Coordinates of C-alpha atoms in Angstrom, one line a residue:
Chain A
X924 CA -19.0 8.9 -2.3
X925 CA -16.6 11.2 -4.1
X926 CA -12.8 10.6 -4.6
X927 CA -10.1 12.5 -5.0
X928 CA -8.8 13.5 -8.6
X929 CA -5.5 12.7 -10.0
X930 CA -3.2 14.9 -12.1
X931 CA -0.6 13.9 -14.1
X932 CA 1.2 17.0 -14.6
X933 CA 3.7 17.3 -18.3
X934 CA 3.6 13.0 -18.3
X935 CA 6.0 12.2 -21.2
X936 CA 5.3 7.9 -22.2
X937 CA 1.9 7.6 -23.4
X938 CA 2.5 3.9 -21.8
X939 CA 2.8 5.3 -18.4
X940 CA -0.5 7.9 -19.0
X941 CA -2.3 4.5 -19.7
X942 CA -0.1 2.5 -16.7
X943 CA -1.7 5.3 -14.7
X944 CA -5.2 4.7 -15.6
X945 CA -4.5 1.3 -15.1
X946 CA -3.8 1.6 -11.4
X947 CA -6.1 4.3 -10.5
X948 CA -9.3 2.0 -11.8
X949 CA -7.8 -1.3 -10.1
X950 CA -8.9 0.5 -6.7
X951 CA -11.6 1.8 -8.1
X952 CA -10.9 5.5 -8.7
X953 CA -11.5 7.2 -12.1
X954 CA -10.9 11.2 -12.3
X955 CA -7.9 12.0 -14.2
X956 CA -6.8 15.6 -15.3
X957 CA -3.6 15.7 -17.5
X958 CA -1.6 18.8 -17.8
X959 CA 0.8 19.5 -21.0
X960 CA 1.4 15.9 -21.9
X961 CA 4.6 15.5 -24.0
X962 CA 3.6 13.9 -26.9
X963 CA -0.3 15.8 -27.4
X964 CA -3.5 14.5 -26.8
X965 CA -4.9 12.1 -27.4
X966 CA -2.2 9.6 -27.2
X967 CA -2.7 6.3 -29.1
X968 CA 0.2 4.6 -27.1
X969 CA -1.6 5.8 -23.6
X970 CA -5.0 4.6 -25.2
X971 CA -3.4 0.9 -26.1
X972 CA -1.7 0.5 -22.7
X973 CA -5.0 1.5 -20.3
X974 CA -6.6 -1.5 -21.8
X975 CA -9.8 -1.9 -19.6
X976 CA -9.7 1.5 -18.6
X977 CA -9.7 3.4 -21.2
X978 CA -13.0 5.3 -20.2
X979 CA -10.3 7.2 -17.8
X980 CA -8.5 8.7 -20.6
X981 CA -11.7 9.4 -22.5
X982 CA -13.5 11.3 -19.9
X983 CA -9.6 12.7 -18.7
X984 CA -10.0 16.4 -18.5
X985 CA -7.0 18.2 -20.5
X986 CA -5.1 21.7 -18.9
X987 CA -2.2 23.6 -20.1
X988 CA -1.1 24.7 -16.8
X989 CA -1.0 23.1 -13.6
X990 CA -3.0 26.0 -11.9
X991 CA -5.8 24.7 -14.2
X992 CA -5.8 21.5 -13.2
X993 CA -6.3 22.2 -9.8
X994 CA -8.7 25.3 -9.5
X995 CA -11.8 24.3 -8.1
X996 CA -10.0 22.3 -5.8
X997 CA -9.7 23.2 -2.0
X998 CA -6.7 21.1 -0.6
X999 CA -4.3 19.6 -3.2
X1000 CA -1.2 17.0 -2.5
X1001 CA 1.9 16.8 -4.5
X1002 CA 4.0 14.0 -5.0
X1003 CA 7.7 13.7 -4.5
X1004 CA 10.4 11.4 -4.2
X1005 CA 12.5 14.0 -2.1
X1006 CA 11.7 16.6 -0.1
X1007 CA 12.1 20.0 -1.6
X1008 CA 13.7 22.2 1.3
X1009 CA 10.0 23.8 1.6
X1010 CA 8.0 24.5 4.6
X1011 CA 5.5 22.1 4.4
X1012 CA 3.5 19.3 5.6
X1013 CA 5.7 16.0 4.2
X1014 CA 2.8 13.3 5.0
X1015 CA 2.6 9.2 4.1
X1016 CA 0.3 8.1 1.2
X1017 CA -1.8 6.5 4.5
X1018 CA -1.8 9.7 6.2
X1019 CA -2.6 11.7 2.9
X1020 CA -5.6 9.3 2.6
X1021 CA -6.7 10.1 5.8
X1022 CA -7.1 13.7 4.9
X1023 CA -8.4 13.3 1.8
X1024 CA -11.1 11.2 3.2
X1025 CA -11.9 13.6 5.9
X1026 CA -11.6 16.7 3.5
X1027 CA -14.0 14.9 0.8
X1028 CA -15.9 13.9 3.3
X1029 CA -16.7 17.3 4.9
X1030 CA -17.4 18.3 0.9
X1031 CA -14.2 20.1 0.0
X1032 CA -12.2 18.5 -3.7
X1033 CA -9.2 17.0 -3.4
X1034 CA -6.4 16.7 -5.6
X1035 CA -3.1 14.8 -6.0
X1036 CA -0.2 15.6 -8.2
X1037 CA 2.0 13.5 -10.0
X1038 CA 5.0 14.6 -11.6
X1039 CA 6.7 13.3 -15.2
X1040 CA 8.9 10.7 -15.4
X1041 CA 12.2 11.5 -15.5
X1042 CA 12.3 14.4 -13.2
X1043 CA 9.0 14.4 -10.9
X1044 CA 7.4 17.8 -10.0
X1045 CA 9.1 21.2 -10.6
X1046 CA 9.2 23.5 -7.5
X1047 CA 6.9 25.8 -9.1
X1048 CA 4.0 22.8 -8.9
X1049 CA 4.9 22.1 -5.4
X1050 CA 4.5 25.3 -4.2
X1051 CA 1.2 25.0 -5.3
X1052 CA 0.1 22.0 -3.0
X1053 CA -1.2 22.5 0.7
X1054 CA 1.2 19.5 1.7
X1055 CA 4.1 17.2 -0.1
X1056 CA 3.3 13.0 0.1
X1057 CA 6.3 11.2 0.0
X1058 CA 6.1 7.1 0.1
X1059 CA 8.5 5.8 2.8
X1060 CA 10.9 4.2 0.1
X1061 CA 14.2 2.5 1.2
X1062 CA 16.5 5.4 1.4
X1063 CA 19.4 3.7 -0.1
X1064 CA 16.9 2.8 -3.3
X1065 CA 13.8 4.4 -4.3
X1066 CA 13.0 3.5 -7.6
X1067 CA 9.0 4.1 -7.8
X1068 CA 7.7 4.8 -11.3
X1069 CA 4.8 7.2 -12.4
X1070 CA 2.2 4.1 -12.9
X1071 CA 3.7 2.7 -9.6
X1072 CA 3.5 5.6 -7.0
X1073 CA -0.5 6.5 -8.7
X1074 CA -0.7 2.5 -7.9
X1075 CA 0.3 3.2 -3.8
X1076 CA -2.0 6.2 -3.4
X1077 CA -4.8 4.6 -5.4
X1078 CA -4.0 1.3 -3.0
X1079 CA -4.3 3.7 0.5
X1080 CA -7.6 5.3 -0.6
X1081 CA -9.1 1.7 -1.0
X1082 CA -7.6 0.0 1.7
X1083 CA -8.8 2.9 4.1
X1084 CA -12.3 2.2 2.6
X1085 CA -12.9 0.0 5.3
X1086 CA -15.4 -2.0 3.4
X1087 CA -13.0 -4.8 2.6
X1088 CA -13.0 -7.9 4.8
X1089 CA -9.5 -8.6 6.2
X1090 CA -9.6 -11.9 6.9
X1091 CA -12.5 -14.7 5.3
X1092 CA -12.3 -17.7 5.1
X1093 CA -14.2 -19.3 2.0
X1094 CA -17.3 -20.8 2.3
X1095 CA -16.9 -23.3 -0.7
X1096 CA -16.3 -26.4 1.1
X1097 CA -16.3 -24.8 4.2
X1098 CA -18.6 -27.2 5.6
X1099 CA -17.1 -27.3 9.2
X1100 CA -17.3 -30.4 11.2
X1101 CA -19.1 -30.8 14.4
X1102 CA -18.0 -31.0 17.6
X1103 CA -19.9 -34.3 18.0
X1104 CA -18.2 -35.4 14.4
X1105 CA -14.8 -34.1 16.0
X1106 CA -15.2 -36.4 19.1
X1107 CA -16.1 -39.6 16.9
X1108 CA -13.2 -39.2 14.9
X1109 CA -10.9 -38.7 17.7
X1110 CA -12.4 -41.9 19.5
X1111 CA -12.3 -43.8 16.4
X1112 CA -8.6 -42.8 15.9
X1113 CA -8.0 -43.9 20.0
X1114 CA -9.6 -46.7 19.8
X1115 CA -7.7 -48.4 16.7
X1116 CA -4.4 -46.9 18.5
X1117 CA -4.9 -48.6 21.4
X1118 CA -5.4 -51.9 19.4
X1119 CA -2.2 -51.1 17.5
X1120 CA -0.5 -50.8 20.4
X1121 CA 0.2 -46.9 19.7
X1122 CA -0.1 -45.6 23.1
X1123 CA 3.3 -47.2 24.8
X1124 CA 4.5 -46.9 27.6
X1125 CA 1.2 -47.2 29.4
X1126 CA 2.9 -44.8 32.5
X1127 CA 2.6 -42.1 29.4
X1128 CA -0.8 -43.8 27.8
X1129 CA -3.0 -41.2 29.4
X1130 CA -0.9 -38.2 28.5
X1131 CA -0.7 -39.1 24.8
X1132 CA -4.2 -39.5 24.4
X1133 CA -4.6 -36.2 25.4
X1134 CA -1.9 -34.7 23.1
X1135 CA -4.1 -36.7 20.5
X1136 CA -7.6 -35.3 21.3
X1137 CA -6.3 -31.8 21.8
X1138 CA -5.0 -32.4 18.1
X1139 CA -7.9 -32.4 16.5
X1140 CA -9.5 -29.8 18.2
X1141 CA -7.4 -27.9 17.6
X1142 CA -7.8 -28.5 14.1
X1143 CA -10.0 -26.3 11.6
X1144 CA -11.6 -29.7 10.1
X1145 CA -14.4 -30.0 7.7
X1146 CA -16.6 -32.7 7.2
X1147 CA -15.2 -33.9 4.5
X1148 CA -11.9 -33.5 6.0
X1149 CA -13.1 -35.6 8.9
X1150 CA -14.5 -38.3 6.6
X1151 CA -11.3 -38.6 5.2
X1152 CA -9.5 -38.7 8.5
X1153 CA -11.8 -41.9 8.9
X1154 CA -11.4 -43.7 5.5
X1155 CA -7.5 -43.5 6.2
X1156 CA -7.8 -45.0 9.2
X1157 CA -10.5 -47.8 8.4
X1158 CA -8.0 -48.5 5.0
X1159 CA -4.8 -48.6 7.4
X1160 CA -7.2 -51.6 9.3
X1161 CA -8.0 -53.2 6.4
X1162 CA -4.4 -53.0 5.0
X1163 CA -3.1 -54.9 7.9
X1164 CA -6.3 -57.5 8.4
X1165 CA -5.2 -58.5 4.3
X1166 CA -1.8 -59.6 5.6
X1167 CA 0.0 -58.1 3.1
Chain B
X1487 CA 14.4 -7.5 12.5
X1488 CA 14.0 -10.8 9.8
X1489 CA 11.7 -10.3 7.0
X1490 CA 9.3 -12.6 4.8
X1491 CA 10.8 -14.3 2.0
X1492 CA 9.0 -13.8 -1.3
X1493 CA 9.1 -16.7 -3.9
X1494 CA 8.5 -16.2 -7.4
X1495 CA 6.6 -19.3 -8.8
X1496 CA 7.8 -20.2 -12.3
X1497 CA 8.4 -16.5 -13.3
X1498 CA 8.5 -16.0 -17.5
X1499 CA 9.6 -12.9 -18.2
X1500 CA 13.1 -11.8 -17.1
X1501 CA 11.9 -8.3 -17.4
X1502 CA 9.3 -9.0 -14.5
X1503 CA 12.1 -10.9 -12.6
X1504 CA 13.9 -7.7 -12.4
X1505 CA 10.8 -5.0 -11.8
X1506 CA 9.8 -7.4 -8.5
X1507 CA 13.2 -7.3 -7.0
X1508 CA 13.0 -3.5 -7.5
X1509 CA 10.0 -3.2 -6.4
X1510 CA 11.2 -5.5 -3.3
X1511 CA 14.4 -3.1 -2.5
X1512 CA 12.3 -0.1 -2.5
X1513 CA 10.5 -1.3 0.7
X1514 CA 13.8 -2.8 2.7
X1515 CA 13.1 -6.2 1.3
X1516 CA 16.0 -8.5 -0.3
X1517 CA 15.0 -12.0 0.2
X1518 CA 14.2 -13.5 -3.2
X1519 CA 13.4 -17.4 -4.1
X1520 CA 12.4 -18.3 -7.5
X1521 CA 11.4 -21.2 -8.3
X1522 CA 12.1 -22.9 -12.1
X1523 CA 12.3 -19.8 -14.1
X1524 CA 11.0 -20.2 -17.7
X1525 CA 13.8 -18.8 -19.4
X1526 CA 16.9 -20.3 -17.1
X1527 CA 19.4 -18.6 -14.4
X1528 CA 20.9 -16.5 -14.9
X1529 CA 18.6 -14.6 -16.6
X1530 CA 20.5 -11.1 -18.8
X1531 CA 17.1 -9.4 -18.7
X1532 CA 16.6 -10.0 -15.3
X1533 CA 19.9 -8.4 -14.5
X1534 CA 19.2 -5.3 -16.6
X1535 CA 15.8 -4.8 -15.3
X1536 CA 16.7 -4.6 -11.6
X1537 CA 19.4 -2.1 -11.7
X1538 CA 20.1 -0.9 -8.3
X1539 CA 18.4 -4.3 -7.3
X1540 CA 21.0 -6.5 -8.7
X1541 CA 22.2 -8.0 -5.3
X1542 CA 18.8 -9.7 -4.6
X1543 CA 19.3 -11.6 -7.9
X1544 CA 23.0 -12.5 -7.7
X1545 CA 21.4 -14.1 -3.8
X1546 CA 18.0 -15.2 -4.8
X1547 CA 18.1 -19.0 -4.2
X1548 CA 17.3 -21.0 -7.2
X1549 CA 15.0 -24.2 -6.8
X1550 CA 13.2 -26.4 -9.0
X1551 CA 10.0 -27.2 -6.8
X1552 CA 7.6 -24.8 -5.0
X1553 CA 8.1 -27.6 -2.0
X1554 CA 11.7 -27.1 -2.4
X1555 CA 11.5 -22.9 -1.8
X1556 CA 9.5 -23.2 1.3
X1557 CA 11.5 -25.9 2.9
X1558 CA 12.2 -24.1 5.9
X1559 CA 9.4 -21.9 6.2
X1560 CA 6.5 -22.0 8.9
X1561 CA 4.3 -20.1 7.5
X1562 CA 3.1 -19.4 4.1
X1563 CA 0.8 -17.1 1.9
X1564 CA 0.0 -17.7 -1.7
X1565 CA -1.1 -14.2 -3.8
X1566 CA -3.8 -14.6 -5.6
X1567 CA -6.0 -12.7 -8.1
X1568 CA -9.5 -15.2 -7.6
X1569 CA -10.1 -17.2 -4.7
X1570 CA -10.1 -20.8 -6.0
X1571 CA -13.0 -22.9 -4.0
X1572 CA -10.3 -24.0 -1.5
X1573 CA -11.1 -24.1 2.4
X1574 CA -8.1 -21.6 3.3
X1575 CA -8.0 -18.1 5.2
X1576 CA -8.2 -14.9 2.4
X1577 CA -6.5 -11.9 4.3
X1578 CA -6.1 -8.5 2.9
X1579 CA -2.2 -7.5 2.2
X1580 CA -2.5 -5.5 5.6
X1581 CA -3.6 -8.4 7.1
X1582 CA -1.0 -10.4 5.8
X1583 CA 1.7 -8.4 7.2
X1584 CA 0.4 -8.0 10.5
X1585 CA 0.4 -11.7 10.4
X1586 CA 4.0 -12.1 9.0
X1587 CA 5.4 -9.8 11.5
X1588 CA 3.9 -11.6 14.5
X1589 CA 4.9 -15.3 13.5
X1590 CA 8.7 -13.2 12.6
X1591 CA 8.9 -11.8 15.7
X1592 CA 7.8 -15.2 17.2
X1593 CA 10.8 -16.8 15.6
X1594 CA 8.9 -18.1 12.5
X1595 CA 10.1 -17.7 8.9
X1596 CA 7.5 -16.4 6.5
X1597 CA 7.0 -17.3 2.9
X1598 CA 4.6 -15.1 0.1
X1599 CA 4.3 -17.2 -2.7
X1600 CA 3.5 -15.2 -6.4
X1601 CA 2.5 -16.8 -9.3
X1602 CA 3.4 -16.9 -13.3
X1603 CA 2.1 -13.7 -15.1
X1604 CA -0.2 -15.4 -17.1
X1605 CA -1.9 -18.1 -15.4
X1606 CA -1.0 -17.0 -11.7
X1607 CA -0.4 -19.7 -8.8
X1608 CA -1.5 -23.3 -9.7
X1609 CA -3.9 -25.2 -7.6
X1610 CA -1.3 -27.3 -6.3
X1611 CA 1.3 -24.6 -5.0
X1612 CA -1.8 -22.9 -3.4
X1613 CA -2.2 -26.3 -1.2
X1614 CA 0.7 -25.8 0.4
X1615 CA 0.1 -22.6 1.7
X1616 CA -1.4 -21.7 5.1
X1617 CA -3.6 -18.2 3.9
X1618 CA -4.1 -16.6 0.9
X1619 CA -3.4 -13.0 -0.3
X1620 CA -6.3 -11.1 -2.5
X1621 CA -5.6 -7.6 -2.6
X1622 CA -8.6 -5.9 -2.8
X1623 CA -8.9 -4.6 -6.3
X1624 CA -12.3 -2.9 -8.1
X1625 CA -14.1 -6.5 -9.0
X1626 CA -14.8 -4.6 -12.0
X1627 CA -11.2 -4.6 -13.2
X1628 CA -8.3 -6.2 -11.6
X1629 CA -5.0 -5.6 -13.7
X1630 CA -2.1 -5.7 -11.1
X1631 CA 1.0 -7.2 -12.8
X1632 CA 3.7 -9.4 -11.3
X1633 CA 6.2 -6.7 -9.6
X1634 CA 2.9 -4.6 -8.7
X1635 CA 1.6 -7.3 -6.8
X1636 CA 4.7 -7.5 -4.9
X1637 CA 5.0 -3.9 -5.1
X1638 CA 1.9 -4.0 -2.8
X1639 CA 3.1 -6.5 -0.3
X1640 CA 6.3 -5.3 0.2
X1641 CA 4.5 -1.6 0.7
X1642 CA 2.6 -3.2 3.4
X1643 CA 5.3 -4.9 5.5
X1644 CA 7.4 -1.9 5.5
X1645 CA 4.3 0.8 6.1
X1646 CA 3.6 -1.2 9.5
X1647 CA 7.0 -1.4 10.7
X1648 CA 6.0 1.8 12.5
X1649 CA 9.2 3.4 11.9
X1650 CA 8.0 6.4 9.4
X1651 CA 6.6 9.7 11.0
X1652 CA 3.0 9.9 9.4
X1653 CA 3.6 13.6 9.2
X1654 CA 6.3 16.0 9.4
X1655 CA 7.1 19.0 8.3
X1656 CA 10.7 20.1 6.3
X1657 CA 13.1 21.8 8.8
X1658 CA 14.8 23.3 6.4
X1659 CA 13.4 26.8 6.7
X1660 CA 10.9 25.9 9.4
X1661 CA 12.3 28.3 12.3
X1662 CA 8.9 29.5 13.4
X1663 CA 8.0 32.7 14.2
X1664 CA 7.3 33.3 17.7
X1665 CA 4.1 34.9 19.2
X1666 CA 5.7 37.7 20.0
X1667 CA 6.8 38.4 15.5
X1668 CA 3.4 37.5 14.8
X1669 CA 2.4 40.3 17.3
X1670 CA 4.5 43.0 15.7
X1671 CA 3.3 41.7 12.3
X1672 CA -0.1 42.1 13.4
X1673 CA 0.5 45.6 15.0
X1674 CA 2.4 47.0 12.1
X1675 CA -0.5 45.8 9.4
X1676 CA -3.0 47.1 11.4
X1677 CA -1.3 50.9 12.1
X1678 CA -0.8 50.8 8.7
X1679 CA -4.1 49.9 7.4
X1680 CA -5.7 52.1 9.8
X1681 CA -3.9 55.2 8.3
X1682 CA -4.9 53.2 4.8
X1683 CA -8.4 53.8 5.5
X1684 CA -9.0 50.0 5.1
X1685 CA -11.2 49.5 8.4
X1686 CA -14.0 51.1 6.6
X1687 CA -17.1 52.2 8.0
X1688 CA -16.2 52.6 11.5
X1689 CA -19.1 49.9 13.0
X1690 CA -17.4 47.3 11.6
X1691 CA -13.7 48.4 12.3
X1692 CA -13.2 46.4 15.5
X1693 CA -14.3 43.3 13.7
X1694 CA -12.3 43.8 11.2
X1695 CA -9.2 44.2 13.1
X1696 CA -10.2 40.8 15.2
X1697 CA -10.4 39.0 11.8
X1698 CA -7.5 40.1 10.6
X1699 CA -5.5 39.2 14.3
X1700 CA -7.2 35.8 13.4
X1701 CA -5.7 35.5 10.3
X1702 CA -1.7 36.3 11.2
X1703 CA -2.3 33.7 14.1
X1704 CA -3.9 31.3 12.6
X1705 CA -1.0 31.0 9.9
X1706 CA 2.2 29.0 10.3
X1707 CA 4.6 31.5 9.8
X1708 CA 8.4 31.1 9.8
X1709 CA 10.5 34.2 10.9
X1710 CA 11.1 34.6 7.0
X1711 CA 7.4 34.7 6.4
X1712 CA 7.1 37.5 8.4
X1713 CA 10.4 39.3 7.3
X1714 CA 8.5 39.5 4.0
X1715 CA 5.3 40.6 5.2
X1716 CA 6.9 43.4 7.0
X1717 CA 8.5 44.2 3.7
X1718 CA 5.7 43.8 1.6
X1719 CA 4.0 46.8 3.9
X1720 CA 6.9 48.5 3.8
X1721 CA 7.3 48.3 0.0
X1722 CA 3.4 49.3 -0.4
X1723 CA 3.7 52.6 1.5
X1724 CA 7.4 53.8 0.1
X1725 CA 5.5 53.2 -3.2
X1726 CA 2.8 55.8 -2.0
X1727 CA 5.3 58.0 -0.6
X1728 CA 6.5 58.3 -3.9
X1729 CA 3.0 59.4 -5.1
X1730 CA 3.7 57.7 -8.4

């Protein structure tokens, strides 16, 4: 499966070239293109910071202009915190994912722009795009940084992978009790109760015994939960037949 | 509309203090718990780290237990990088949202617990918590850091609020052109082309001209867009008046 390549266009920190890397490979995505860095290339501060995935920055693919960048590409996304007064499609990083997906998918290249630091894309890159993506920041405080708005659009491709599990539960220990092993414990529990004299009144005997079954039902118990249950019980017997 | 609480479990770095609560406010989110900070509280780093943030500092409550921060709550999720061998749901960050909102909107108060840089959530803290977030990074290389983990979160609580318009385009310029411009645009290129000699040889004139009616239809045009297409024309055949 392809993925969509990222650009990095006129990035000024090295640490944010490597912050970048750092984010794309978390979800898994490693085509970088870097346009007119600051400080030259390669960067020894960007190299130190990617850490782990350094192989990005290695196999990174250097342009002088942004038109470079993106030429063999067929649709192309720019980033920006506001929206530029131009005529186009302003989309969410999920809805820009979407496309992508569907774009890649039906073999076109895809790329998304980033802007530098201090002062995001220039109208000039923007007008270059086929649609603007702009995260749905609080508008009284939107305070994204380079590594952490490549970190969202990474995060969207990923999550719309659909390959990830939403919900497990982990099977270490996950030894789940019976139903028969549910009902002894319950009647062991009812049983002692009623000996302790737990189930008073006996006009609302009945009806607490019920609240008490459908307790541990309702329950998600192991079996070593459920032995557990019992020892605590069988000690609380023992406790009391020691006269203590 | 209430929102989760997030709790930052024995937090080290004031500088990280200070990137989660920004990364917090950018998503709507301002209720912060912190639980035995390293380096005290107030914390000057902290401060300067969160700029626009501040407010969620100056009102995060301060407690010295994990048990003490979630008090109150109903519900709670623990972040985690590696599931730990303990029988407990593992939702994705989407899932734990959807989750959060439901049990908010049923009246429950929600906790997401995050762990120290370093070492991440202990054991015991993760006990206490109903479900467990793994966000799901590249098992090759997992590298979020403390405000990018709640970077994350936040992102998802506020992306399903609903709220945001997956697409949209600018208005500012966007007074489309109505059938009847795109018409006249079309009529006036193809007069003018015709004289041009452009709809060369005559066989495949007709399908030229329906290729061409394709294309000024097929375009979102504003009335603008077609002001300077007219002129364009225009400009081309003064210039060949002029026989220059």
């Amino acid at each position: 499966m392809s993925q969509p390549v990222f650009v990095l266009v006129r990035p000024q920190m090295g640490e944010n070239i490597g912050g970048a890397a750092r984010a794309m490979w978390n979800f898994g995505l490693d085509r970088m293109r870097i346009v007119d860095p600051r400080d030259g290339w390669p960067n020894p501060r960007a190299v130190a910071l990617a850490s782990g995935a350094g192989r990005l920055l290695d196999e990174a693919q250097l342009t002088e202009t942004t038109d470079d960048a993106i030429g063999d590409c067929t649709y192309v996304f720019a980033t920006t915190a506001r929206a530029r007064g131009l005529t186009k499609p302003v989309v969410t990083p999920e809805r820009a994912m979407e496309i992508a997906r569907e774009k890649i998918q039906g073999g076109e290249k895809v790329a998304v722009l980033f802007g530098p630091e201090r002062a995001g894309l220039e109208n000039d890159d923007i007008a270059r795009a086929n649609a603007i993506i702009n995260v749905p920041v609080n508008p009284e405080f939107a305070s994204l940084n380079l590594a952490q708005c490549v970190l969202l659009t990474a995060y969207e491709w990923r999550r719309q992978a659909g390959d990830v599990e939403a919900e497990r539960t982990e099977l270490a220990g996950a030894d789940w009790a019976s139903n028969v092993e549910i009902q002894k414990l319950s009647e062991h529990y009812e049983s002692r109760l009623d000996e302790a004299g737990f189930f008073f009144p006996e006009t609302k005997a009945e009806g607490m015994k019920i609240v008490l079954r459908n307790l541990w039902s309702r329950m998600p118990l192991t079996r070593s939960d459920v032995q557990m249950l019992h020892g605590i019980l069988r000690q609380m017997v023992r406790w009391k037949e020691r006269g203590e």
